[in-house]
mmCIF file of C-alpha atoms in Angstrom:
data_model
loop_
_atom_site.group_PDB
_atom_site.id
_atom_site.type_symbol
_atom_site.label_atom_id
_atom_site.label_comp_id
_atom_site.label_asym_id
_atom_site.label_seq_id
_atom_site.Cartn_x
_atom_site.Cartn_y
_atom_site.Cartn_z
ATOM 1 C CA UNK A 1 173.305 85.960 76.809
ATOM 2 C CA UNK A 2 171.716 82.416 76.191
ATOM 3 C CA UNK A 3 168.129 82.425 74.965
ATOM 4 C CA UNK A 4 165.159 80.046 75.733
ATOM 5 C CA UNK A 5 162.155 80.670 73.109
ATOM 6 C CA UNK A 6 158.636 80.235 74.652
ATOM 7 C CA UNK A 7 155.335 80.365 72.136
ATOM 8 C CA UNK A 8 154.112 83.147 70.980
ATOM 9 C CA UNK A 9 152.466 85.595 73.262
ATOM 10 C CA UNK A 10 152.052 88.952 75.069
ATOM 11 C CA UNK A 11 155.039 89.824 76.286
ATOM 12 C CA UNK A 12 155.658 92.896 75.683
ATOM 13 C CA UNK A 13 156.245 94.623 78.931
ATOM 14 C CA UNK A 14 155.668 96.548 81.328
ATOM 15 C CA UNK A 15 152.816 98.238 79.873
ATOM 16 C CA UNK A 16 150.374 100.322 81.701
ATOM 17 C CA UNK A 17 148.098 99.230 84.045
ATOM 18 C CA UNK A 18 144.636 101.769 83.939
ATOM 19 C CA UNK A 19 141.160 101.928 84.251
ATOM 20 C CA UNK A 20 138.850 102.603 81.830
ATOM 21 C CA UNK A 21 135.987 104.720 82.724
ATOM 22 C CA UNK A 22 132.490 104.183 80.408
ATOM 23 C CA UNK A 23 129.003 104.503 80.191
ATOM 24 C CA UNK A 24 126.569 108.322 80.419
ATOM 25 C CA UNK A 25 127.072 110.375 83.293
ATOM 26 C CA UNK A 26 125.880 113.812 83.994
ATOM 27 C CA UNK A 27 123.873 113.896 87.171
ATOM 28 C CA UNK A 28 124.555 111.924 90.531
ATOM 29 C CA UNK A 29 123.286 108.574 90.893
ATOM 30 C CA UNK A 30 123.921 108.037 86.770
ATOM 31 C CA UNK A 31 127.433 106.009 88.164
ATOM 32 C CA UNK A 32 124.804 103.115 88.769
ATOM 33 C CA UNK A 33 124.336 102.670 84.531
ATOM 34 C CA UNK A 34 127.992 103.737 84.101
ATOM 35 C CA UNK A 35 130.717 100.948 84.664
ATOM 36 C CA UNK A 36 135.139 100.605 84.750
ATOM 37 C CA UNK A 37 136.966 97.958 83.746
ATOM 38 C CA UNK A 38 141.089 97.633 84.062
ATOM 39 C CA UNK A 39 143.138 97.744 80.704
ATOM 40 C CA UNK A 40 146.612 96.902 80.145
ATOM 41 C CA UNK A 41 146.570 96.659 76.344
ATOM 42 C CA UNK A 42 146.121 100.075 75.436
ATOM 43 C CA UNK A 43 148.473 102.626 74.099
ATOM 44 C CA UNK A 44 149.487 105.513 71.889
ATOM 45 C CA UNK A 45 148.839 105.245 67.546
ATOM 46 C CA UNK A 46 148.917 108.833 66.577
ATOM 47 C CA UNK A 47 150.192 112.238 68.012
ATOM 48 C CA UNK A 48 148.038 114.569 65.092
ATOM 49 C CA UNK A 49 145.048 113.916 65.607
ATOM 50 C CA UNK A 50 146.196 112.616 69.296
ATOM 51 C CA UNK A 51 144.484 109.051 69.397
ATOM 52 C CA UNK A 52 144.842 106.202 71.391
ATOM 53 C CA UNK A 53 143.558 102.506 71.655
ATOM 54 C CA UNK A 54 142.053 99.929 74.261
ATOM 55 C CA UNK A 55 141.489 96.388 73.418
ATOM 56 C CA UNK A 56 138.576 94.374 75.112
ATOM 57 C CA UNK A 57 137.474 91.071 75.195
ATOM 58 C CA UNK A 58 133.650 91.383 73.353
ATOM 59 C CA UNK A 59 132.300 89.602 76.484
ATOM 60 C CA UNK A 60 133.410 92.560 78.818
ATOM 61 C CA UNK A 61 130.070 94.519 80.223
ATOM 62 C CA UNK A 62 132.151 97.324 79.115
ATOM 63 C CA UNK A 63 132.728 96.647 75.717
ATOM 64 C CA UNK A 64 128.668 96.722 74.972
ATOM 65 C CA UNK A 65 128.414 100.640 76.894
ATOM 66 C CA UNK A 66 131.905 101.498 74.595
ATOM 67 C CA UNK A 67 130.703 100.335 71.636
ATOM 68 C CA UNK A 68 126.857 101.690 72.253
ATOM 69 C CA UNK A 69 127.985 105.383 73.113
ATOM 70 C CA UNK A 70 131.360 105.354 71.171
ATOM 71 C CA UNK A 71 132.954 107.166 73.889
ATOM 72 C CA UNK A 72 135.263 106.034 77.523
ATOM 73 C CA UNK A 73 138.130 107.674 79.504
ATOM 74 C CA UNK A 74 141.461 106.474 80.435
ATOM 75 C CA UNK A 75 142.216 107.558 83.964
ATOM 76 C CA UNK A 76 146.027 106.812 84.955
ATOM 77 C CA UNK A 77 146.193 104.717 88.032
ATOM 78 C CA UNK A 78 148.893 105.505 91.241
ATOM 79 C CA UNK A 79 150.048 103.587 94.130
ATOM 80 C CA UNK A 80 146.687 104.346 96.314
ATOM 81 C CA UNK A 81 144.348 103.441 93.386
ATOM 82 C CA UNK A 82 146.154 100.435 92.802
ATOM 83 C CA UNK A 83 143.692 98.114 94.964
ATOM 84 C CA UNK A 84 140.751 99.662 93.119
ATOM 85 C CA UNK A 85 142.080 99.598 89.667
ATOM 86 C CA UNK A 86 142.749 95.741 90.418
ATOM 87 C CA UNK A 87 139.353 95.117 91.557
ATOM 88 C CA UNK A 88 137.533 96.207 88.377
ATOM 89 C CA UNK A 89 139.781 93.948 86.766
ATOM 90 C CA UNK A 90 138.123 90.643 88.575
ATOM 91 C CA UNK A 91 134.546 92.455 89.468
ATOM 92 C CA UNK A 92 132.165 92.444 86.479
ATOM 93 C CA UNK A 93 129.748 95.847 86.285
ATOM 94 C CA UNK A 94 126.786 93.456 85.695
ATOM 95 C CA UNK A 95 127.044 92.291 88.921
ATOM 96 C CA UNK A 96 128.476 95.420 90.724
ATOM 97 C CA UNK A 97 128.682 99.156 91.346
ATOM 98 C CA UNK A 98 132.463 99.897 91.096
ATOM 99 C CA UNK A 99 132.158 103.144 91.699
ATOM 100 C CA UNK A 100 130.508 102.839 95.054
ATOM 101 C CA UNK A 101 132.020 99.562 96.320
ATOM 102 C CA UNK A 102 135.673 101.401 95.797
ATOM 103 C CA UNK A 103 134.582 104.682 96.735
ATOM 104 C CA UNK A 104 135.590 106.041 93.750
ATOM 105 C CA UNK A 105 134.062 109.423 92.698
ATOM 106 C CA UNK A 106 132.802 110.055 89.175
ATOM 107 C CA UNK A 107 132.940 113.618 87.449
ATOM 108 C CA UNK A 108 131.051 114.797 84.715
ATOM 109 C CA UNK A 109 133.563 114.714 81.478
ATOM 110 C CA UNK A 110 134.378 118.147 79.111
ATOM 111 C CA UNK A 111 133.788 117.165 75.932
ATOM 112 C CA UNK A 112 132.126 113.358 76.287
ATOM 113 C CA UNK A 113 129.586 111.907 78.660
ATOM 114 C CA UNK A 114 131.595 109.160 79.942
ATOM 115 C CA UNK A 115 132.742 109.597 83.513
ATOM 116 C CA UNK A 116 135.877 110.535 84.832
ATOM 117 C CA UNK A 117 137.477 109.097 88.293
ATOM 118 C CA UNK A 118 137.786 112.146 90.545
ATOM 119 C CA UNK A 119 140.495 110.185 92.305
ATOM 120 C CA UNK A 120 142.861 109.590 88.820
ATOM 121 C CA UNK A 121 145.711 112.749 88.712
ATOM 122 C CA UNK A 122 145.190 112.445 84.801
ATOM 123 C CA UNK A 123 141.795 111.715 82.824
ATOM 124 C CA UNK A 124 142.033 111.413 79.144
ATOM 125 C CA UNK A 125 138.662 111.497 77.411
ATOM 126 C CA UNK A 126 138.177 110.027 73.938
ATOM 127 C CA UNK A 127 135.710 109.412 71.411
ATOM 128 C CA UNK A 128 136.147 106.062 69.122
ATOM 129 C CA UNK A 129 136.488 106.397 65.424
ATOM 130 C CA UNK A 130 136.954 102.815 64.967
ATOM 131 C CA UNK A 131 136.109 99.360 66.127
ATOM 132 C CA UNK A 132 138.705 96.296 64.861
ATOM 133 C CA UNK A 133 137.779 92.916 65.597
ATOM 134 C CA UNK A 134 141.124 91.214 65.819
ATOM 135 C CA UNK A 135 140.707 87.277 67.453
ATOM 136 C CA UNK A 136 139.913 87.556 71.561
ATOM 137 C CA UNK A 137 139.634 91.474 71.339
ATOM 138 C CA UNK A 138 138.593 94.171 70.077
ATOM 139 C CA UNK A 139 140.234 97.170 69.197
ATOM 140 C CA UNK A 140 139.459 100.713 70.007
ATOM 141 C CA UNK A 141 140.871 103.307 68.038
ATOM 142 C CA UNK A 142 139.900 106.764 69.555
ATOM 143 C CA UNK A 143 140.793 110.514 69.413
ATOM 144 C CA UNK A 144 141.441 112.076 72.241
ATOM 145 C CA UNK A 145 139.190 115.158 72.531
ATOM 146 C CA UNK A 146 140.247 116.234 76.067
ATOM 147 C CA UNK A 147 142.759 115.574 79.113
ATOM 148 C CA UNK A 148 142.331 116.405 82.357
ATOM 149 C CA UNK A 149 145.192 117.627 84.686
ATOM 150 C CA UNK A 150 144.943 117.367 88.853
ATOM 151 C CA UNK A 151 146.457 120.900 89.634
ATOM 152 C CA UNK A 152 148.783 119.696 91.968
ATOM 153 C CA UNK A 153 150.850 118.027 88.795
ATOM 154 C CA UNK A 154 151.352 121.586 87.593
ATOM 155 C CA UNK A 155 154.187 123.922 89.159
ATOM 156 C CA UNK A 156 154.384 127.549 89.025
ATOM 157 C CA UNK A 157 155.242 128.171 85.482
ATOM 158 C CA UNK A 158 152.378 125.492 83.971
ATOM 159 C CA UNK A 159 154.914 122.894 83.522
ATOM 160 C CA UNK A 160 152.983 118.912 83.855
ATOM 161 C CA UNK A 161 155.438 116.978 86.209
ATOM 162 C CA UNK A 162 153.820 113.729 86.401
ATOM 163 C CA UNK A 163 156.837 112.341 87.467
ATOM 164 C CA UNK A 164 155.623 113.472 90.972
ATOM 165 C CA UNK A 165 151.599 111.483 90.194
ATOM 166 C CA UNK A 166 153.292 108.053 91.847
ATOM 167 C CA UNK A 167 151.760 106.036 88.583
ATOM 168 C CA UNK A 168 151.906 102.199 88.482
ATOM 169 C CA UNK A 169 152.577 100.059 85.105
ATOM 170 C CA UNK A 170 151.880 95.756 84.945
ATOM 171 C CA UNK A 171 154.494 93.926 83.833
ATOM 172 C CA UNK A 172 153.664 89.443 83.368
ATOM 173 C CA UNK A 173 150.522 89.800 86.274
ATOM 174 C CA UNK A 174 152.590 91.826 88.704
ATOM 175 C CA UNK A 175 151.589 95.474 89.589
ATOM 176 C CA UNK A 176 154.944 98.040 89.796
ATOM 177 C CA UNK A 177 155.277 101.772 90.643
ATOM 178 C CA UNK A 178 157.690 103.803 88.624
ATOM 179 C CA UNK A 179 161.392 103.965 89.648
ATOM 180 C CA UNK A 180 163.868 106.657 89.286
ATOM 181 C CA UNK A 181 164.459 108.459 86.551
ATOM 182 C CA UNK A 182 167.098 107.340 84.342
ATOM 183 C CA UNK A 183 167.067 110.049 81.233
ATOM 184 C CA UNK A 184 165.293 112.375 79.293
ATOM 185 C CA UNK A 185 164.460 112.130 75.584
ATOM 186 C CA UNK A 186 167.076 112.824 73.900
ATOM 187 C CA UNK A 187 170.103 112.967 76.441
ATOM 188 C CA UNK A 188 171.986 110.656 74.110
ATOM 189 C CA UNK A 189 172.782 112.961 72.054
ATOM 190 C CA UNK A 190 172.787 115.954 73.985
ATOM 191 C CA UNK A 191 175.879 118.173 74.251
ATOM 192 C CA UNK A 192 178.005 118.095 77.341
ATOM 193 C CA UNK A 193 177.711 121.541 79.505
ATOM 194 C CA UNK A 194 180.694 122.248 82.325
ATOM 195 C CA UNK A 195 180.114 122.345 85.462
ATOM 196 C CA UNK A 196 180.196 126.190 86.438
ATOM 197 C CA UNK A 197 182.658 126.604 88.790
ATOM 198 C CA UNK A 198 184.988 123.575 86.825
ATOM 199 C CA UNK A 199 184.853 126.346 84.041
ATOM 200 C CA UNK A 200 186.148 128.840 85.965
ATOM 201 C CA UNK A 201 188.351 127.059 88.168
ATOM 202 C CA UNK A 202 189.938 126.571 84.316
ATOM 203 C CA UNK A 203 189.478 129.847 83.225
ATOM 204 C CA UNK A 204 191.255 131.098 86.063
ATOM 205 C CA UNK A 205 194.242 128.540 85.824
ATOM 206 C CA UNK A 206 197.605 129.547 84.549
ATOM 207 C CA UNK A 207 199.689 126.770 82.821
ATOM 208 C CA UNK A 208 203.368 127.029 84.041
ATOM 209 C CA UNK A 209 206.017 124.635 83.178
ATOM 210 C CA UNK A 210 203.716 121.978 81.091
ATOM 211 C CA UNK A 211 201.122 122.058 84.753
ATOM 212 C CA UNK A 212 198.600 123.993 86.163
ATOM 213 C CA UNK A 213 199.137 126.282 88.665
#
């Protein structure tokens, strides 16, 4: 196919699209002092120690409660939080209460004092081990020191299927719910399995004369 190059730039998409929960809370009414702010560059650097990264513009009122408590929660965002998780993209916490202006419901965190959203079907709390300035942002780095599960994502055996959560990634300022499955990890180069009753449908066949009978 024919190429057109464009400058240099973020375009490496779709990429997820959640909010990021900070700030202390561990009675009712401390959502007032806490704050969320929408992130799209943030991501997966390590699997052991399980870390992750956000990157935030210095000017963010988030960026001064992440970098004073050294803690914040990524909650995964779904079709129905999808109006919410866009508003505390444009809506500064200086100047509003998130929380209460999109009904959202704060819970106190395991292992941090950041707040979860109540209404995110996964919760991933972290603590940051690093700050990187890098131009416009600020990096992140953080370990993950808990996740949070809604039950309803679990089936009878334990198994997480959030396939079924409804989740939502941005891709170039355009908001998109996950599709259908196309694969699993791996399938590639996964051996071929008959069909059960093609097996014995050849099992049971007798050859006769060069065909099948």
């Amino acid at each position: 196919m024919k190429k057109a190059t464009w400058r240099p730039g973020n375009m490496l998409y779709p990429v997820p699209a959640v909010m990021v929960s900070c700030g202390q809370y561990e009675n009712p009414g401390d959502e007032a002092a806490c704050n969320i702010i929408t992130v799209a560059w943030t991501g997966t650097v390590c699997s052991d120690p399980a870390m992750v990264y956000i990157s935030v513009r210095p000017s963010r009122h988030s960026y001064a409660l992440i970098k004073e408590t050294g803690e914040f929660v990524i909650n995964l965002t779904t079709a129905k939080l999808t109006r919410s998780m866009d508003y505390c993209g444009v809506r500064s916490g200086r100047d509003h209460n998130k929380f209460e202006e999109m009904h959202l419901t704060p819970q106190v965190a395991e292992t941090i004092k950041a707040p979860l959203i109540a209404e995110s079907p996964v919760n991933i709390e972290c603590k940051v081990t690093q700050i990187i300035p890098l131009g416009t942002h600020d990096m992140f780095l953080a370990e993950v020191k808990a996740v949070r599960v809604a039950e309803e994502l679990l089936d009878e055996t334990g198994r997480f299927q959030l396939e079924k959560a409804g989740l939502i990634t941005y891709s170039h300022g355009t908001y998109f719910e996950l599709g259908k499955a196309l694969g699993k990890f791996g399938y590639s180069v996964q051996k071929k399995t008959k069909n059960k009753s093609t097996a014995k449908r050849s099992k049971n066949s007798v050859v006769k004369g060069g065909k099948k009978q």
